[in-house]
Each structure stands twice: as C-alpha cells, then as structure tokens.
Amino acid sequence: MKPGDDRVPSVALRTDVAHPARIYDFLLGGKDNFAADRDASVEITGVWPNLPKSMRANRSFMRRVTHYLAAEQGIRQFLDIGTGLPTSPNLHEVAQAVDPGARVAYVDNDPMVLVHARALLTSTPEGRTTYIDADLHDPQAILNAPNLRATLDLDRPVALSLIAVLQFITDEDEAHAIIDGLMKHLAPGSFLALSTVTADSAPEEVTRGIAAYEARGIPERIRDRAEVELLFGDLELVDPGVCLVHRWHPDAEAEATSDAHVHMHGGVARKRG
C-alpha cells in the first residue's frame, strides 16, 4: 500500500445483527465479533459441530493455493474477492513470502473489513496491496476501480481468488455470470481459485447448519462436486481437480483431516491461450 491510499471510510457496523464474516472470525478464534455473532455461532455449531474444522481446512487451502500459484506457477498478481477479516497469514503474506514484489488487490464490501483495512494492507516495500470497497455482484465495478488498475496489470496473468464466498451467491446463473465477467478480462495464463460449501461429505449436518444460517437471515447455497466443476467452465483444471479442500495438494495437517469434517469443495484452474 502506498502513502495516501489508507483512508478508511466511516461505516455503520450493525453490531446487533450477526454477520457471516464475524461468525467466521469467531469460529477461527478471532476477536473481531460481537454478541450477536457469538450467539449465532453457538446456535449454528450446535447443529453443525464440524463447521470450525471445515473453516480451518478452508483457510489452509487458501494458503496452499496461494503458495502453489506464486512458487510453482510464477503468479505475481492476485485479486482476492470476499476477503473477510484479517487472519494471519493473509494472502499477501503468503504470496510475498515467495516474492516480496507480489501485488494483491483485496475486495470486500463488509463494514467490519473496512474498519480493519489498515491492518490488512501491510505490504512489503517491494510489493503492493490495495483494498477495494466493492460488491461481488458487480464485477465491472471491481475491474474498473482506479486502485485496482493502479495495482494490477490486467494484461499480465492474475490469480482470481474466490475463497468461501460463492455459497452466498444463491442464484447459479448469477454465480456463472460473475465468474465469466471477471475471467474474460484477465490475461491468458491467469488462474481461478475457488472454494464453496458442499454437503457431499456430511449431508445431514451441513443441511442443518445451512438452515441455521438462513434462520439468521444469511442465505447460502450448497453445491455438489459436479456443480462446483461447472463453475470453472472451460478453464483448465489443475490436478487433482475439484475435491474437498483438504485433499488439494495436502500438507501433513490436511492429510490427517477426516473427510467427514470438511464441507468445502475447491479447485484451481488456468485460463488457456
């Protein structure tokens, strides 16, 4: 982040209403949450007891994917949409550990994330990070944001990261339109990394859990493996394709994780050309 880019606007946090980003933060052991979020978390995990384990597995997936793209595919630009609250190591920390010159544009429209933008946007001197206040429902607004254009060169490969956000896009046609609307503007050799909720590994538990989210006014969509594969369209999937996130290029911790405890499918794919 460069001097002058770190202004954080005044926002209304609505601390009396549970929010998925703050529920996620609480279940990962964070402190950026309120009583409404903690109450919702207790209620949801009462019927979805393995949700915290699944969330941790998803966070580990993000780290492994980012390292793979930076270290093995040479990607130096990342567009992370649905960033959420800072949880170290953040995506830019993983990428810049491989190459300090890596650049990351974070995108979210959550007020709590805006408040914590200063903590999130701490780049190496060689690289750059920026934060864009924008909505995933409007891909063109993201791509046209001046600070995105000042940070990323869209004529060169970019890794688009949609980690644990597409479950909140409940209309499947819209989900495909969002992905297509973003990827078509990225250069050949770019990558798409995504994860989203599945019930394939624990149908009854996940279905109860999603119902508890919806009772709190947070609708989500459950997708099976075939539906997640379709989200990648004609992109070239990286081995092992779409799988439970702990099965994607697993480390020792992931190898020791039970399938029944992970309720996210994920994958990575390359734009040909």
PDB file of C-alpha atoms in Angstrom, residues 3-260:
ATOM      1  CA  PRO A   3       1.031   6.636   1.170  1.00  0.00           C
ATOM      2  CA  GLY A   4      -2.346   8.281   0.806  1.00  0.00           C
ATOM      3  CA  ASP A   5      -4.174   5.040  -0.020  1.00  0.00           C
ATOM      4  CA  ASP A   6      -5.047   4.094   3.558  1.00  0.00           C
ATOM      5  CA  ARG A   7      -8.119   6.154   4.223  1.00  0.00           C
ATOM      6  CA  VAL A   8     -10.880   4.113   5.869  1.00  0.00           C
ATOM      7  CA  PRO A   9     -14.391   5.495   5.462  1.00  0.00           C
ATOM      8  CA  SER A  10     -16.895   5.863   8.262  1.00  0.00           C
ATOM      9  CA  VAL A  11     -19.233   2.858   8.288  1.00  0.00           C
ATOM     10  CA  ALA A  12     -22.180   1.514  10.271  1.00  0.00           C
ATOM     11  CA  LEU A  13     -21.249  -1.870  11.745  1.00  0.00           C
ATOM     12  CA  ARG A  14     -24.757  -3.091  12.738  1.00  0.00           C
ATOM     13  CA  THR A  15     -23.349  -4.932  15.712  1.00  0.00           C
ATOM     14  CA  ASP A  16     -26.817  -6.147  16.686  1.00  0.00           C
ATOM     15  CA  VAL A  17     -27.098  -8.369  13.582  1.00  0.00           C
ATOM     16  CA  ALA A  18     -24.986 -11.485  13.023  1.00  0.00           C
ATOM     17  CA  HIS A  19     -22.707 -11.256  10.006  1.00  0.00           C
ATOM     18  CA  PRO A  20     -21.018 -14.196   8.227  1.00  0.00           C
ATOM     19  CA  ALA A  21     -17.559 -12.556   8.254  1.00  0.00           C
ATOM     20  CA  ARG A  22     -17.732 -12.024  12.010  1.00  0.00           C
ATOM     21  CA  ILE A  23     -19.136 -15.541  12.618  1.00  0.00           C
ATOM     22  CA  TYR A  24     -16.182 -16.862  10.601  1.00  0.00           C
ATOM     23  CA  ASP A  25     -13.825 -14.746  12.687  1.00  0.00           C
ATOM     24  CA  PHE A  26     -15.275 -16.016  15.973  1.00  0.00           C
ATOM     25  CA  LEU A  27     -15.138 -19.671  14.922  1.00  0.00           C
ATOM     26  CA  LEU A  28     -11.492 -19.252  13.907  1.00  0.00           C
ATOM     27  CA  GLY A  29     -10.716 -17.841  17.358  1.00  0.00           C
ATOM     28  CA  GLY A  30     -10.690 -14.169  16.395  1.00  0.00           C
ATOM     29  CA  LYS A  31     -11.788 -11.191  18.477  1.00  0.00           C
ATOM     30  CA  ASP A  32     -13.447  -9.012  15.816  1.00  0.00           C
ATOM     31  CA  ASN A  33     -17.024 -10.071  16.573  1.00  0.00           C
ATOM     32  CA  PHE A  34     -19.967  -9.097  18.740  1.00  0.00           C
ATOM     33  CA  ALA A  35     -22.572 -10.768  20.935  1.00  0.00           C
ATOM     34  CA  ALA A  36     -24.950 -11.312  18.007  1.00  0.00           C
ATOM     35  CA  ASP A  37     -22.210 -13.121  16.084  1.00  0.00           C
ATOM     36  CA  ARG A  38     -21.232 -15.250  19.068  1.00  0.00           C
ATOM     37  CA  ASP A  39     -24.857 -16.174  19.775  1.00  0.00           C
ATOM     38  CA  ALA A  40     -25.346 -17.158  16.129  1.00  0.00           C
ATOM     39  CA  SER A  41     -22.124 -19.182  16.176  1.00  0.00           C
ATOM     40  CA  VAL A  42     -23.237 -21.169  19.210  1.00  0.00           C
ATOM     41  CA  GLU A  43     -26.604 -21.873  17.592  1.00  0.00           C
ATOM     42  CA  ILE A  44     -25.125 -22.873  14.232  1.00  0.00           C
ATOM     43  CA  THR A  45     -22.387 -25.113  15.614  1.00  0.00           C
ATOM     44  CA  GLY A  46     -24.980 -26.788  17.810  1.00  0.00           C
ATOM     45  CA  VAL A  47     -26.288 -28.430  14.633  1.00  0.00           C
ATOM     46  CA  TRP A  48     -23.099 -28.124  12.551  1.00  0.00           C
ATOM     47  CA  PRO A  49     -20.383 -29.169  15.027  1.00  0.00           C
ATOM     48  CA  ASN A  50     -17.628 -29.655  12.454  1.00  0.00           C
ATOM     49  CA  LEU A  51     -18.004 -26.187  10.949  1.00  0.00           C
ATOM     50  CA  PRO A  52     -14.919 -24.746  12.736  1.00  0.00           C
ATOM     51  CA  LYS A  53     -12.773 -27.645  11.472  1.00  0.00           C
ATOM     52  CA  SER A  54     -14.086 -27.113   7.962  1.00  0.00           C
ATOM     53  CA  MET A  55     -13.337 -23.385   8.170  1.00  0.00           C
ATOM     54  CA  ARG A  56      -9.771 -24.068   9.288  1.00  0.00           C
ATOM     55  CA  ALA A  57      -9.328 -26.551   6.450  1.00  0.00           C
ATOM     56  CA  ASN A  58     -10.570 -23.918   4.019  1.00  0.00           C
ATOM     57  CA  ARG A  59      -8.140 -21.325   5.386  1.00  0.00           C
ATOM     58  CA  SER A  60      -5.297 -23.796   4.963  1.00  0.00           C
ATOM     59  CA  PHE A  61      -6.460 -24.428   1.387  1.00  0.00           C
ATOM     60  CA  MET A  62      -6.125 -20.713   0.663  1.00  0.00           C
ATOM     61  CA  ARG A  63      -2.547 -20.715   1.937  1.00  0.00           C
ATOM     62  CA  ARG A  64      -1.551 -23.800  -0.083  1.00  0.00           C
ATOM     63  CA  VAL A  65      -3.206 -22.488  -3.244  1.00  0.00           C
ATOM     64  CA  THR A  66      -1.524 -19.097  -2.956  1.00  0.00           C
ATOM     65  CA  HIS A  67       1.892 -20.651  -2.364  1.00  0.00           C
ATOM     66  CA  TYR A  68       1.387 -23.022  -5.297  1.00  0.00           C
ATOM     67  CA  LEU A  69       0.399 -20.204  -7.651  1.00  0.00           C
ATOM     68  CA  ALA A  70       3.294 -17.995  -6.567  1.00  0.00           C
ATOM     69  CA  ALA A  71       6.021 -20.627  -6.195  1.00  0.00           C
ATOM     70  CA  GLU A  72       5.117 -23.123  -8.914  1.00  0.00           C
ATOM     71  CA  GLN A  73       3.187 -21.070 -11.470  1.00  0.00           C
ATOM     72  CA  GLY A  74       5.056 -17.781 -11.141  1.00  0.00           C
ATOM     73  CA  ILE A  75       1.961 -15.691 -10.450  1.00  0.00           C
ATOM     74  CA  ARG A  76       2.809 -12.283  -9.014  1.00  0.00           C
ATOM     75  CA  GLN A  77      -0.637 -10.630  -9.103  1.00  0.00           C
ATOM     76  CA  PHE A  78      -3.644 -11.661  -7.036  1.00  0.00           C
ATOM     77  CA  LEU A  79      -7.247 -10.418  -6.989  1.00  0.00           C
ATOM     78  CA  ASP A  80      -8.913 -11.659  -3.805  1.00  0.00           C
ATOM     79  CA  ILE A  81     -12.678 -11.069  -3.665  1.00  0.00           C
ATOM     80  CA  GLY A  82     -14.587 -11.675  -0.456  1.00  0.00           C
ATOM     81  CA  THR A  83     -11.501 -11.047   1.629  1.00  0.00           C
ATOM     82  CA  GLY A  84     -13.108 -11.137   5.066  1.00  0.00           C
ATOM     83  CA  LEU A  85     -11.459 -10.121   8.308  1.00  0.00           C
ATOM     84  CA  PRO A  86      -7.666 -10.288   8.622  1.00  0.00           C
ATOM     85  CA  THR A  87      -6.433 -13.713   9.735  1.00  0.00           C
ATOM     86  CA  SER A  88      -2.663 -14.129   9.529  1.00  0.00           C
ATOM     87  CA  PRO A  89      -1.142 -15.306   7.353  1.00  0.00           C
ATOM     88  CA  ASN A  90      -3.208 -13.313   4.885  1.00  0.00           C
ATOM     89  CA  LEU A  91      -2.999 -13.969   1.167  1.00  0.00           C
ATOM     90  CA  HIS A  92      -0.464 -11.200   0.506  1.00  0.00           C
ATOM     91  CA  GLU A  93       1.792 -12.509   3.273  1.00  0.00           C
ATOM     92  CA  VAL A  94       1.893 -15.942   1.632  1.00  0.00           C
ATOM     93  CA  ALA A  95       2.498 -14.532  -1.857  1.00  0.00           C
ATOM     94  CA  GLN A  96       5.118 -12.012  -0.724  1.00  0.00           C
ATOM     95  CA  ALA A  97       6.972 -14.704   1.227  1.00  0.00           C
ATOM     96  CA  VAL A  98       7.647 -16.247  -2.200  1.00  0.00           C
ATOM     97  CA  ASP A  99       8.312 -12.938  -3.951  1.00  0.00           C
ATOM     98  CA  PRO A 100       8.320  -9.681  -1.970  1.00  0.00           C
ATOM     99  CA  GLY A 101       7.302  -7.856  -5.149  1.00  0.00           C
ATOM    100  CA  ALA A 102       3.944  -9.639  -5.420  1.00  0.00           C
ATOM    101  CA  ARG A 103       0.881  -7.403  -5.704  1.00  0.00           C
ATOM    102  CA  VAL A 104      -2.548  -8.078  -4.194  1.00  0.00           C
ATOM    103  CA  ALA A 105      -5.883  -6.323  -4.604  1.00  0.00           C
ATOM    104  CA  TYR A 106      -8.366  -7.211  -1.864  1.00  0.00           C
ATOM    105  CA  VAL A 107     -12.093  -6.700  -2.479  1.00  0.00           C
ATOM    106  CA  ASP A 108     -14.916  -6.730   0.059  1.00  0.00           C
ATOM    107  CA  ASN A 109     -17.964  -4.662   0.920  1.00  0.00           C
ATOM    108  CA  ASP A 110     -18.272  -5.623   4.571  1.00  0.00           C
ATOM    109  CA  PRO A 111     -18.137  -2.680   7.021  1.00  0.00           C
ATOM    110  CA  MET A 112     -16.089  -4.616   9.570  1.00  0.00           C
ATOM    111  CA  VAL A 113     -13.438  -5.386   6.974  1.00  0.00           C
ATOM    112  CA  LEU A 114     -13.304  -1.709   6.051  1.00  0.00           C
ATOM    113  CA  VAL A 115     -12.616  -0.829   9.663  1.00  0.00           C
ATOM    114  CA  HIS A 116      -9.691  -3.271   9.699  1.00  0.00           C
ATOM    115  CA  ALA A 117      -8.314  -2.314   6.293  1.00  0.00           C
ATOM    116  CA  ARG A 118      -5.212  -0.692   7.753  1.00  0.00           C
ATOM    117  CA  ALA A 119      -4.188  -3.932   9.452  1.00  0.00           C
ATOM    118  CA  LEU A 120      -4.872  -5.941   6.311  1.00  0.00           C
ATOM    119  CA  LEU A 121      -2.985  -3.740   3.868  1.00  0.00           C
ATOM    120  CA  THR A 122       0.567  -4.011   5.106  1.00  0.00           C
ATOM    121  CA  SER A 123       2.707  -4.827   2.090  1.00  0.00           C
ATOM    122  CA  THR A 124       6.405  -5.400   1.723  1.00  0.00           C
ATOM    123  CA  PRO A 125       8.264  -2.303   0.431  1.00  0.00           C
ATOM    124  CA  GLU A 126       8.882  -4.109  -2.873  1.00  0.00           C
ATOM    125  CA  GLY A 127       5.254  -5.124  -3.443  1.00  0.00           C
ATOM    126  CA  ARG A 128       1.880  -3.508  -3.097  1.00  0.00           C
ATOM    127  CA  THR A 129      -1.547  -4.201  -1.656  1.00  0.00           C
ATOM    128  CA  THR A 130      -4.747  -2.252  -2.043  1.00  0.00           C
ATOM    129  CA  TYR A 131      -8.306  -2.547  -0.743  1.00  0.00           C
ATOM    130  CA  ILE A 132     -11.372  -2.040  -2.920  1.00  0.00           C
ATOM    131  CA  ASP A 133     -14.794  -1.433  -1.401  1.00  0.00           C
ATOM    132  CA  ALA A 134     -16.961  -3.185  -3.989  1.00  0.00           C
ATOM    133  CA  ASP A 135     -19.608  -5.871  -4.362  1.00  0.00           C
ATOM    134  CA  LEU A 136     -19.063  -9.264  -5.976  1.00  0.00           C
ATOM    135  CA  HIS A 137     -22.465  -8.825  -7.630  1.00  0.00           C
ATOM    136  CA  ASP A 138     -20.928  -6.044  -9.768  1.00  0.00           C
ATOM    137  CA  PRO A 139     -17.773  -7.452 -11.419  1.00  0.00           C
ATOM    138  CA  GLN A 140     -17.367  -4.478 -13.743  1.00  0.00           C
ATOM    139  CA  ALA A 141     -17.183  -2.050 -10.822  1.00  0.00           C
ATOM    140  CA  ILE A 142     -14.378  -4.153  -9.356  1.00  0.00           C
ATOM    141  CA  LEU A 143     -12.432  -4.245 -12.610  1.00  0.00           C
ATOM    142  CA  ASN A 144     -12.886  -0.513 -13.191  1.00  0.00           C
ATOM    143  CA  ALA A 145     -11.805   0.537  -9.702  1.00  0.00           C
ATOM    144  CA  PRO A 146      -8.925   3.037 -10.070  1.00  0.00           C
ATOM    145  CA  ASN A 147      -6.862   1.479  -7.288  1.00  0.00           C
ATOM    146  CA  LEU A 148      -7.188  -1.966  -8.871  1.00  0.00           C
ATOM    147  CA  ARG A 149      -5.845  -0.593 -12.154  1.00  0.00           C
ATOM    148  CA  ALA A 150      -3.065   1.166 -10.249  1.00  0.00           C
ATOM    149  CA  THR A 151      -2.065  -2.071  -8.513  1.00  0.00           C
ATOM    150  CA  LEU A 152      -2.607  -4.866 -11.051  1.00  0.00           C
ATOM    151  CA  ASP A 153      -1.664  -5.053 -14.738  1.00  0.00           C
ATOM    152  CA  LEU A 154      -4.566  -6.932 -16.318  1.00  0.00           C
ATOM    153  CA  ASP A 155      -2.510  -7.524 -19.452  1.00  0.00           C
ATOM    154  CA  ARG A 156      -0.423  -9.948 -17.407  1.00  0.00           C
ATOM    155  CA  PRO A 157      -1.621 -13.110 -15.601  1.00  0.00           C
ATOM    156  CA  VAL A 158      -3.650 -12.623 -12.427  1.00  0.00           C
ATOM    157  CA  ALA A 159      -4.879 -15.182  -9.898  1.00  0.00           C
ATOM    158  CA  LEU A 160      -8.550 -14.566  -9.105  1.00  0.00           C
ATOM    159  CA  SER A 161      -9.367 -15.882  -5.630  1.00  0.00           C
ATOM    160  CA  LEU A 162     -12.996 -16.579  -4.664  1.00  0.00           C
ATOM    161  CA  ILE A 163     -12.488 -18.458  -1.414  1.00  0.00           C
ATOM    162  CA  ALA A 164     -15.582 -19.305   0.669  1.00  0.00           C
ATOM    163  CA  VAL A 165     -17.715 -16.598  -0.925  1.00  0.00           C
ATOM    164  CA  LEU A 166     -19.722 -18.202  -3.722  1.00  0.00           C
ATOM    165  CA  GLN A 167     -22.035 -20.004  -1.294  1.00  0.00           C
ATOM    166  CA  PHE A 168     -23.565 -16.575  -0.657  1.00  0.00           C
ATOM    167  CA  ILE A 169     -24.455 -16.302  -4.372  1.00  0.00           C
ATOM    168  CA  THR A 170     -27.535 -18.485  -4.319  1.00  0.00           C
ATOM    169  CA  ASP A 171     -28.575 -17.988  -7.963  1.00  0.00           C
ATOM    170  CA  GLU A 172     -26.493 -20.330 -10.120  1.00  0.00           C
ATOM    171  CA  ASP A 173     -26.846 -18.289 -13.303  1.00  0.00           C
ATOM    172  CA  GLU A 174     -25.566 -15.243 -11.442  1.00  0.00           C
ATOM    173  CA  ALA A 175     -22.623 -17.191 -10.000  1.00  0.00           C
ATOM    174  CA  HIS A 176     -21.561 -18.246 -13.504  1.00  0.00           C
ATOM    175  CA  ALA A 177     -22.064 -14.717 -14.844  1.00  0.00           C
ATOM    176  CA  ILE A 178     -19.889 -13.254 -12.084  1.00  0.00           C
ATOM    177  CA  ILE A 179     -17.035 -15.669 -12.745  1.00  0.00           C
ATOM    178  CA  ASP A 180     -17.263 -15.235 -16.532  1.00  0.00           C
ATOM    179  CA  GLY A 181     -17.497 -11.449 -16.148  1.00  0.00           C
ATOM    180  CA  LEU A 182     -14.260 -11.389 -14.196  1.00  0.00           C
ATOM    181  CA  MET A 183     -12.217 -14.032 -16.022  1.00  0.00           C
ATOM    182  CA  LYS A 184     -12.884 -12.691 -19.518  1.00  0.00           C
ATOM    183  CA  HIS A 185     -10.974  -9.521 -18.626  1.00  0.00           C
ATOM    184  CA  LEU A 186      -7.948 -11.378 -17.244  1.00  0.00           C
ATOM    185  CA  ALA A 187      -4.986 -12.276 -19.432  1.00  0.00           C
ATOM    186  CA  PRO A 188      -4.347 -15.802 -20.734  1.00  0.00           C
ATOM    187  CA  GLY A 189      -2.324 -17.709 -18.170  1.00  0.00           C
ATOM    188  CA  SER A 190      -4.448 -16.302 -15.347  1.00  0.00           C
ATOM    189  CA  PHE A 191      -5.895 -18.648 -12.734  1.00  0.00           C
ATOM    190  CA  LEU A 192      -9.182 -19.041 -10.878  1.00  0.00           C
ATOM    191  CA  ALA A 193      -9.081 -20.460  -7.345  1.00  0.00           C
ATOM    192  CA  LEU A 194     -12.362 -21.030  -5.548  1.00  0.00           C
ATOM    193  CA  SER A 195     -13.982 -22.911  -2.704  1.00  0.00           C
ATOM    194  CA  THR A 196     -17.610 -23.179  -1.707  1.00  0.00           C
ATOM    195  CA  VAL A 197     -19.873 -25.117   0.644  1.00  0.00           C
ATOM    196  CA  THR A 198     -20.791 -28.715  -0.100  1.00  0.00           C
ATOM    197  CA  ALA A 199     -22.860 -31.313   1.718  1.00  0.00           C
ATOM    198  CA  ASP A 200     -21.242 -34.233  -0.128  1.00  0.00           C
ATOM    199  CA  SER A 201     -19.165 -35.259   2.894  1.00  0.00           C
ATOM    200  CA  ALA A 202     -21.856 -34.829   5.587  1.00  0.00           C
ATOM    201  CA  PRO A 203     -25.329 -34.238   4.074  1.00  0.00           C
ATOM    202  CA  GLU A 204     -27.436 -34.114   7.235  1.00  0.00           C
ATOM    203  CA  GLU A 205     -25.022 -31.990   9.289  1.00  0.00           C
ATOM    204  CA  VAL A 206     -24.436 -29.421   6.557  1.00  0.00           C
ATOM    205  CA  THR A 207     -28.119 -29.168   5.656  1.00  0.00           C
ATOM    206  CA  ARG A 208     -28.988 -28.463   9.304  1.00  0.00           C
ATOM    207  CA  GLY A 209     -26.208 -25.919   9.508  1.00  0.00           C
ATOM    208  CA  ILE A 210     -27.268 -24.037   6.391  1.00  0.00           C
ATOM    209  CA  ALA A 211     -30.835 -23.924   7.737  1.00  0.00           C
ATOM    210  CA  ALA A 212     -29.466 -22.338  10.930  1.00  0.00           C
ATOM    211  CA  TYR A 213     -27.634 -19.695   8.862  1.00  0.00           C
ATOM    212  CA  GLU A 214     -30.801 -18.980   6.899  1.00  0.00           C
ATOM    213  CA  ALA A 215     -32.785 -18.611  10.126  1.00  0.00           C
ATOM    214  CA  ARG A 216     -30.366 -15.777  10.941  1.00  0.00           C
ATOM    215  CA  GLY A 217     -31.077 -14.112   7.602  1.00  0.00           C
ATOM    216  CA  ILE A 218     -27.929 -15.434   5.880  1.00  0.00           C
ATOM    217  CA  PRO A 219     -28.966 -17.500   2.836  1.00  0.00           C
ATOM    218  CA  GLU A 220     -26.419 -19.916   1.380  1.00  0.00           C
ATOM    219  CA  ARG A 221     -26.314 -22.417  -1.474  1.00  0.00           C
ATOM    220  CA  ILE A 222     -24.981 -25.947  -1.109  1.00  0.00           C
ATOM    221  CA  ARG A 223     -23.241 -27.302  -4.228  1.00  0.00           C
ATOM    222  CA  ASP A 224     -22.210 -30.849  -5.037  1.00  0.00           C
ATOM    223  CA  ARG A 225     -18.943 -31.645  -6.767  1.00  0.00           C
ATOM    224  CA  ALA A 226     -20.438 -31.619 -10.267  1.00  0.00           C
ATOM    225  CA  GLU A 227     -21.921 -28.150  -9.714  1.00  0.00           C
ATOM    226  CA  VAL A 228     -18.578 -26.817  -8.486  1.00  0.00           C
ATOM    227  CA  GLU A 229     -16.824 -28.278 -11.533  1.00  0.00           C
ATOM    228  CA  LEU A 230     -19.272 -26.397 -13.756  1.00  0.00           C
ATOM    229  CA  LEU A 231     -18.273 -23.105 -12.100  1.00  0.00           C
ATOM    230  CA  PHE A 232     -14.862 -23.449 -13.767  1.00  0.00           C
ATOM    231  CA  GLY A 233     -16.461 -23.502 -17.226  1.00  0.00           C
ATOM    232  CA  ASP A 234     -13.886 -24.126 -19.971  1.00  0.00           C
ATOM    233  CA  LEU A 235     -10.887 -23.300 -17.775  1.00  0.00           C
ATOM    234  CA  GLU A 236      -8.206 -25.989 -17.470  1.00  0.00           C
ATOM    235  CA  LEU A 237      -8.401 -27.591 -14.021  1.00  0.00           C
ATOM    236  CA  VAL A 238      -5.153 -28.206 -12.176  1.00  0.00           C
ATOM    237  CA  ASP A 239      -4.744 -31.723 -10.729  1.00  0.00           C
ATOM    238  CA  PRO A 240      -6.421 -33.117  -8.682  1.00  0.00           C
ATOM    239  CA  GLY A 241      -9.385 -31.106  -9.995  1.00  0.00           C
ATOM    240  CA  VAL A 242     -12.320 -30.293  -7.733  1.00  0.00           C
ATOM    241  CA  CYS A 243     -12.148 -32.024  -4.352  1.00  0.00           C
ATOM    242  CA  LEU A 244     -12.708 -31.472  -0.665  1.00  0.00           C
ATOM    243  CA  VAL A 245     -10.323 -28.638   0.136  1.00  0.00           C
ATOM    244  CA  HIS A 246      -8.044 -30.628   2.455  1.00  0.00           C
ATOM    245  CA  ARG A 247      -7.405 -33.073  -0.410  1.00  0.00           C
ATOM    246  CA  TRP A 248      -5.970 -30.376  -2.689  1.00  0.00           C
ATOM    247  CA  HIS A 249      -2.146 -30.650  -2.578  1.00  0.00           C
ATOM    248  CA  PRO A 250      -2.354 -31.632   1.108  1.00  0.00           C
ATOM    249  CA  ASP A 251       0.284 -30.952   3.743  1.00  0.00           C
ATOM    250  CA  ALA A 252       0.715 -33.158   6.817  1.00  0.00           C
ATOM    251  CA  GLU A 253      -2.109 -31.443   8.708  1.00  0.00           C
ATOM    252  CA  ALA A 254      -4.507 -31.835   5.798  1.00  0.00           C
ATOM    253  CA  GLU A 255      -3.544 -35.489   5.349  1.00  0.00           C
ATOM    254  CA  ALA A 256      -4.601 -36.138   8.941  1.00  0.00           C
ATOM    255  CA  THR A 257      -8.022 -34.476   8.495  1.00  0.00           C
ATOM    256  CA  SER A 258     -11.158 -36.580   8.115  1.00  0.00           C
ATOM    257  CA  ASP A 259     -13.339 -36.102   5.038  1.00  0.00           C
ATOM    258  CA  ALA A 260     -16.389 -36.023   7.313  1.00  0.00           C
TER     259      ALA A 260
END
